[in-house]
Tab-separated table of C-alpha atoms in Angstrom:
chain	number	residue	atom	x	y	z
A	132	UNK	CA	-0.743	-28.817	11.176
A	133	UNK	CA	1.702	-27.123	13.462
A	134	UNK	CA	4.423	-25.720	13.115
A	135	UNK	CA	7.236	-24.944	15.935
A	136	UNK	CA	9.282	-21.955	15.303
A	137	UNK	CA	13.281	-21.933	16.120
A	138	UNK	CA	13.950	-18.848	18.622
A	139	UNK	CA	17.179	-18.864	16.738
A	140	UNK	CA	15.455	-18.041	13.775
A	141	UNK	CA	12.987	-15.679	14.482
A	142	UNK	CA	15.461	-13.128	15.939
A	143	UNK	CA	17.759	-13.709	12.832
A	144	UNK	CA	14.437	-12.902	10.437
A	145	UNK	CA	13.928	-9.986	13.088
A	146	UNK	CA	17.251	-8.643	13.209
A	147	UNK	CA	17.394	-8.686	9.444
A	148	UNK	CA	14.202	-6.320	9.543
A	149	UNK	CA	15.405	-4.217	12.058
A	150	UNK	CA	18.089	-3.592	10.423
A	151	UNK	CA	16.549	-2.529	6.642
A	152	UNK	CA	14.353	-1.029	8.921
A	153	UNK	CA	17.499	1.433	10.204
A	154	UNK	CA	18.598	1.447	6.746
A	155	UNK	CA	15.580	2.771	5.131
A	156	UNK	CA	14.701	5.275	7.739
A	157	UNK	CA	18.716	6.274	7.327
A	158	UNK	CA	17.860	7.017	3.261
A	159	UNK	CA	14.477	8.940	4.020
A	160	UNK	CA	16.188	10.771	6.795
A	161	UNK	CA	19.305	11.910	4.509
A	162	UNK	CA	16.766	12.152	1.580
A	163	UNK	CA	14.267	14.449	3.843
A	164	UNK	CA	17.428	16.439	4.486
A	165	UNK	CA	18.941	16.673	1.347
A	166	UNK	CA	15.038	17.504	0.134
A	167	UNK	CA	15.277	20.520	3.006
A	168	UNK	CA	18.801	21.920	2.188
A	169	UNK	CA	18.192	21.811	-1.821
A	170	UNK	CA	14.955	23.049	-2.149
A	171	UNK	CA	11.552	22.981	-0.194
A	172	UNK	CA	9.520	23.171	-3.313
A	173	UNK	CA	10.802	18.976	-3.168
A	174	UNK	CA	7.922	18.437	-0.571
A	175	UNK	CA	5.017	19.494	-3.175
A	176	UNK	CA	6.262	17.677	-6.030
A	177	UNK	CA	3.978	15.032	-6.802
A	178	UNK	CA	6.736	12.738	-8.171
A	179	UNK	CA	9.154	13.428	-5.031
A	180	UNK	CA	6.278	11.666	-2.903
A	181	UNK	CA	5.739	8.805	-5.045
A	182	UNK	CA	9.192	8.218	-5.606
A	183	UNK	CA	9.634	7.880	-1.748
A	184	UNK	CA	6.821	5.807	-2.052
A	185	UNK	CA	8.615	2.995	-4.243
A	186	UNK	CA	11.651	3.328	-1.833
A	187	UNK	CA	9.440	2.188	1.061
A	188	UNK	CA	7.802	-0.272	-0.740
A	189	UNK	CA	11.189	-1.754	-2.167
A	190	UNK	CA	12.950	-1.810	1.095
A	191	UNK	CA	10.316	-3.611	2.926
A	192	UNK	CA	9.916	-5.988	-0.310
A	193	UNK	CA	14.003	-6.828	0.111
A	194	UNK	CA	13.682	-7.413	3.740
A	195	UNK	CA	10.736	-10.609	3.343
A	196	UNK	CA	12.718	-11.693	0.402
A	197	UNK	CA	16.032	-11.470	2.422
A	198	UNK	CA	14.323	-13.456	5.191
A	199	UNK	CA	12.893	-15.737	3.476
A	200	UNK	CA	16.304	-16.826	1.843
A	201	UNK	CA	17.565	-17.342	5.557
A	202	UNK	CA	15.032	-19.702	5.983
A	203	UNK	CA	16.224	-21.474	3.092
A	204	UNK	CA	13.613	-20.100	0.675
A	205	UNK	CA	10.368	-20.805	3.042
A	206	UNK	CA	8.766	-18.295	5.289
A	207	UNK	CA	5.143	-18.141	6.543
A	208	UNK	CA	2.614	-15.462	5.381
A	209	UNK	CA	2.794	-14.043	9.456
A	210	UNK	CA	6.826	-14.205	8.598
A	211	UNK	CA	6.822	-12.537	5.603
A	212	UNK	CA	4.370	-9.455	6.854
A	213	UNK	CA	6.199	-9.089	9.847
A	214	UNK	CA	9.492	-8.677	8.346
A	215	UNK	CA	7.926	-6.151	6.106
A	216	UNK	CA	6.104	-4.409	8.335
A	217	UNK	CA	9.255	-3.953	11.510
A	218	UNK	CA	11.154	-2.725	8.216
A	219	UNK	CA	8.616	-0.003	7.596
A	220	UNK	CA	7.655	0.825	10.901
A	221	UNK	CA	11.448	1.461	12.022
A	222	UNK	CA	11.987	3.443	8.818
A	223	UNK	CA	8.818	5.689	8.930
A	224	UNK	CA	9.609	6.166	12.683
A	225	UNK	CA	13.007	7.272	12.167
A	226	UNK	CA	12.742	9.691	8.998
A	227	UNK	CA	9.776	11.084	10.925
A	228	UNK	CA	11.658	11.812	14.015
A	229	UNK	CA	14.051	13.736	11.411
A	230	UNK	CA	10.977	15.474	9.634
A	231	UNK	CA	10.168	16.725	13.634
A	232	UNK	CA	13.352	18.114	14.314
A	233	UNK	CA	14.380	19.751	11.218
A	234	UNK	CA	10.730	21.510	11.245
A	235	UNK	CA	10.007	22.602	14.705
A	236	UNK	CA	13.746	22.690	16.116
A	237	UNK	CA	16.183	23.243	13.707
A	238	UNK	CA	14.212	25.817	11.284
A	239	UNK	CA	10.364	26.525	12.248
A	240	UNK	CA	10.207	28.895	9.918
A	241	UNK	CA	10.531	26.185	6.929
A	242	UNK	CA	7.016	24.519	8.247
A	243	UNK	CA	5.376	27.916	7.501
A	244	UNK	CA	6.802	28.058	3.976
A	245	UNK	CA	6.345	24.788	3.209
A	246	UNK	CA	3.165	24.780	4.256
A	247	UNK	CA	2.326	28.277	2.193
A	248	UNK	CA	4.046	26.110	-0.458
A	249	UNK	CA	1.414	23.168	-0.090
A	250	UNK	CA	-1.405	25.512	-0.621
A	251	UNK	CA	-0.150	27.413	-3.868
A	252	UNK	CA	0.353	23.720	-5.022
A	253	UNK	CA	-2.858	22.934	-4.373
A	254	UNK	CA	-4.902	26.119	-5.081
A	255	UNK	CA	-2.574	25.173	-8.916
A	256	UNK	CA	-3.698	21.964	-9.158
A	257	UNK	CA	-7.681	22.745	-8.293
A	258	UNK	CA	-7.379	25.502	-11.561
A	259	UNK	CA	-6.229	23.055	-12.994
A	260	UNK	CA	-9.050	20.898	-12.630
A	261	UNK	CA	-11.399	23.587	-12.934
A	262	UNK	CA	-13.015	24.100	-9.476
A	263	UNK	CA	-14.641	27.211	-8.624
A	264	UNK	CA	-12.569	30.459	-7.319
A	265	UNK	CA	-15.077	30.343	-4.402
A	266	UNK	CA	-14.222	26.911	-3.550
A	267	UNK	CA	-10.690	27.180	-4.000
A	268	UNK	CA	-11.059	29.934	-1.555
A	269	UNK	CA	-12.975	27.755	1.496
A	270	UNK	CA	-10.699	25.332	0.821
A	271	UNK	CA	-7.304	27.609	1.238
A	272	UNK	CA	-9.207	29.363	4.282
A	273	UNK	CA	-8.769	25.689	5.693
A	274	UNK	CA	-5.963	24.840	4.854
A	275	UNK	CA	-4.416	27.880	6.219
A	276	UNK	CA	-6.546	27.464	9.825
A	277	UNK	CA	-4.525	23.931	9.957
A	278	UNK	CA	-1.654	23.460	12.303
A	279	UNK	CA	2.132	23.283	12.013
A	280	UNK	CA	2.080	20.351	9.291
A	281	UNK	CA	5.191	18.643	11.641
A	282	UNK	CA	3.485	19.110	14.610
A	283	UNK	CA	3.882	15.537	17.084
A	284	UNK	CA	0.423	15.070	16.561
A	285	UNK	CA	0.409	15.522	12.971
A	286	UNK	CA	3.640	13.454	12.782
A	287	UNK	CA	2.026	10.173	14.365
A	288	UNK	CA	-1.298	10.773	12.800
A	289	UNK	CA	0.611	10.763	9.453
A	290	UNK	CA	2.544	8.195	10.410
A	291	UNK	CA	-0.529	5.970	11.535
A	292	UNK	CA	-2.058	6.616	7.897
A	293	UNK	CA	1.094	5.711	5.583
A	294	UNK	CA	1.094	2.165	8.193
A	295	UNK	CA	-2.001	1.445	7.291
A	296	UNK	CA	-1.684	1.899	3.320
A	297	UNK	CA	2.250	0.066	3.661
A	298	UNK	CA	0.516	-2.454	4.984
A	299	UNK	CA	-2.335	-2.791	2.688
A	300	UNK	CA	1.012	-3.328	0.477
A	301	UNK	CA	2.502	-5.524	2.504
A	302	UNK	CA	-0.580	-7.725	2.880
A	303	UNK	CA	-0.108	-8.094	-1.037
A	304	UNK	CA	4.149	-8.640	-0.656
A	305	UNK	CA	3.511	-11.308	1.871
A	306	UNK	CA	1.140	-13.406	-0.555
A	307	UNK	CA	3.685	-13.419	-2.736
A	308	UNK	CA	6.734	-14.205	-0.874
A	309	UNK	CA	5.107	-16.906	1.403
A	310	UNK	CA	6.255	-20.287	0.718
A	311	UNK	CA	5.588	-23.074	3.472
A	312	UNK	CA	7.426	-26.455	2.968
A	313	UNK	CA	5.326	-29.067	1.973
A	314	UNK	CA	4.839	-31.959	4.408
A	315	UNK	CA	4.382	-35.549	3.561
């Protein structure tokens, strides 16, 4: 069976990704920001990262549904994943660009207390769970040898590794959200 696609259409599903795609890297970015004028200790809070999380996930959820209502409630599997994925790409992108600016422009200094931050959240958490105080140590020793944590190549690397689990997500989103017309 196949199936021709309108040009028409295809830039209209695109355009509506690009654009939740600007819209949800505008929230991270004012969210990042917010996070950075507030309060640094934001950035180690387990809940701050999940809850940013569920905003990514949402966004790129409304942008397949929101396509797939412009097709009048069908959209291919490829359709649906692609309008999820531009929308998370474009988003990521954009509050990472943010992220690089804010830490090694705007205020370098934050980088190195956030990432001193990191560590005492971590060394906390490892008590917690009872590891040794000699692994604890190694592990700090490491952790401390690391990088600037918004350095460009830390920045893409992270951003290659939350593409990859979004679109584990969105593999998921478009199953869901797929609907092809049926053909007599």
């Amino acid at each position: 069976m196949e199936t021709t696609t309108n040009p028409m259409t295809t830039n209209t599903t695109k355009s509506i990704a690009i654009n939740y795609g600007l819209y949800l890297g505008g929230v991270l970015s004012l969210v990042t920001v917010l996070a950075y004028a507030v309060n640094l200790d934001l950035f180690t809070k387990w809940w701050f990262g999940v809850a940013i999380m569920i905003l990514v996930i949402v966004v790129g959820v409304l942008s397949s549904i929101k396509s797939k209502a412009l097709l009048n409630g069908f959209i291919s599997f490829k359709g649906a994943f692609s309008s999820y994925f531009i929308t998370i790409l474009i988003g990521l992108v954009i509050s990472s660009i943010i992220s690089f600016v804010i830490f090694n422009v705007i205020d370098q200094e934050a980088s190195v207390v956030l990432q001193e931050k990191i560590i005492e959240t971590q060394v906390e958490m490892m008590r917690g769970f009872g590891t040794p105080e000699e692994s604890i140590a190694g592990i700090v020793e490491e952790m401390q040898k690391q990088e600037n944590l918004y350095s460009l190549t830390n920045i893409l690397q992270g951003i290659v590794f939350q593409l990859v689990g979004f679109s584990v997500v969105g593999l998921i989103v478009a199953l869901v959200v797929k609907k092809e017309p049926i053909e007599a």
